[in-house]
Amino acid sequence: AEEFHGRLIDAIALLDDEAFAIYDSTGDLPAEQIIRVLRKAVVSSQLQPVLCGSSLDYIGVQPILDAVVRYLPSPLDVPPVEGKNPNPKKADKLEVRKPSDKEPFCGLVFKIHADEHSELYYVRIYSGVMKSRSRVLNPRTGDKELISQLWRMQADSREKLDEASAGDIVGVVGPKDAVTGDTLCDPLHAVLLETIRFPETVISMAIEPESSADRKKLEETLKLMSKQDPTFTAKISEETGQTIVSGMGELHLEIISKRMERDFHIKMRSHKPRVTYRETISAKIEMEGRFEHQSAGTRQFAAVRIALEPAPNEPGVVVASKLKPSTLPAELAQVFQQALDDCLKGGGMVGYQLINTKAIALDAEYREGETTDSAIRHAVSDAMGKALQKAGTTLLEPIMKLEVVTPSDFVGNVSADLNSRRAIIVNTELRGHLVVIMAEAPLAKMFGYSTDVRSLSQGRASFTMEPLRYDAAQNQPDT
């Protein structure tokens, strides 16, 4: 222990001239110098502190909290937060908010705790003052949210506040439509902060309540949980009418199922998990769509031209417009783009969600009194259907980033098993007496891997797995 402590002190001394001079002359560093240099290095991202503990057994909890205060940056140690103006006409304008109470209010919802009775939104305040019983703007929705209560959270206890200011982290009761990653701001000084980007779900399974009386309760609970956890989604299958939940892996869905039973008292039956596939457009294409209808003397007409193209750097779908201002009235131009977005989210040729795809509104034909919202939507749907049919889509499967840690005696067994699962071994390295195997593998081949890798290593290997990307599927999924 003394040897490794000495190595740590050596490394710390090399980060600062003043500390090095003291260490060189005395052979030791005082505690205040260690704390000063560590804080400086952490704030500048030269070091990342690692602390060990157990919240369950209350071991090392206080040192971790002390380290947060000592070493992590305060709002004054980092540059002012930057965001965009949510007004489309001012989208290129950079909005800056300094960590000052005199600045317009701006905060970020970073967590939502939901239970059967209420929803508590955790908000980090970057600038200005948030007051209880006030209204703030949610730029994502364009609506104002009521802040009915403010709370300072302290573990299991809470203290009611009339207001909170820049640098505070508070619990908020009142918002209805905010989700994790949303900005809340002063309605007169709108700003849209960089949102939290969550990975696509990769695994799905069907669930149903054991009692039909719990069906409504299950629906409400799933809404609460998907709002609390953006990596969890729930929907009703149009083909089967089943409730389909999706998440980041088998363990993720298992934990959510147990929580619904424990916290919400809903007993459920679950079906075998299945991979969540995606589709993407195969080639760039332009297509025209048209809608004409006459009924009871009323005529509807719309004609549109759209483009679809691959967008490999976009995790989801993107809608853009190249319409000239004179092509359509502003309201119908917005309907055009919204219809494109709705069609993209409706899925591809096989029915899976589209990703890595961009749709562009190119042109439209407008007739006064005949071109309506409904006509535009029908014309866009016609164009989208023909474009997908002609360009075709590529089926994508989730690829996982895998790290297996195993004693060297079992490397051969583990590697052979990974190869049989279509995994690509990217690298191997030694970590003390253990071997770390880094690989990329299709999720479809990784079901039950936790049990299998323990069998291959006599229970001595462990692994971590996380979503990496979507690649073209080598095999068609089972129907």
PDB file of C-alpha atoms in Angstrom, residues 4 14 19 45-46 77 84 175 257 318 478:
ATOM      1  CA  PHE A   4       1.411   2.517  -4.490  1.00  0.00           C
ATOM      2  CA  LEU A  14       4.491  16.150 -11.604  1.00  0.00           C
ATOM      3  CA  ALA A  19       3.923  20.990  -5.617  1.00  0.00           C
ATOM      4  CA  SER A  45      -9.724  17.193 -17.133  1.00  0.00           C
ATOM      5  CA  GLN A  46      -6.141  16.004 -16.592  1.00  0.00           C
ATOM      6  CA  ASP A  77     -14.934  26.890 -12.708  1.00  0.00           C
ATOM      7  CA  LYS A  84     -29.542  27.862 -29.385  1.00  0.00           C
ATOM      8  CA  PRO A 175     -44.559  20.251 -15.030  1.00  0.00           C
ATOM      9  CA  SER A 257     -40.544  -5.740 -14.707  1.00  0.00           C
ATOM     10  CA  VAL A 318     -34.217  14.205 -39.979  1.00  0.00           C
ATOM     11  CA  ASP A 478     -37.684 -14.699 -37.128  1.00  0.00           C
TER      12      ASP A 478
END
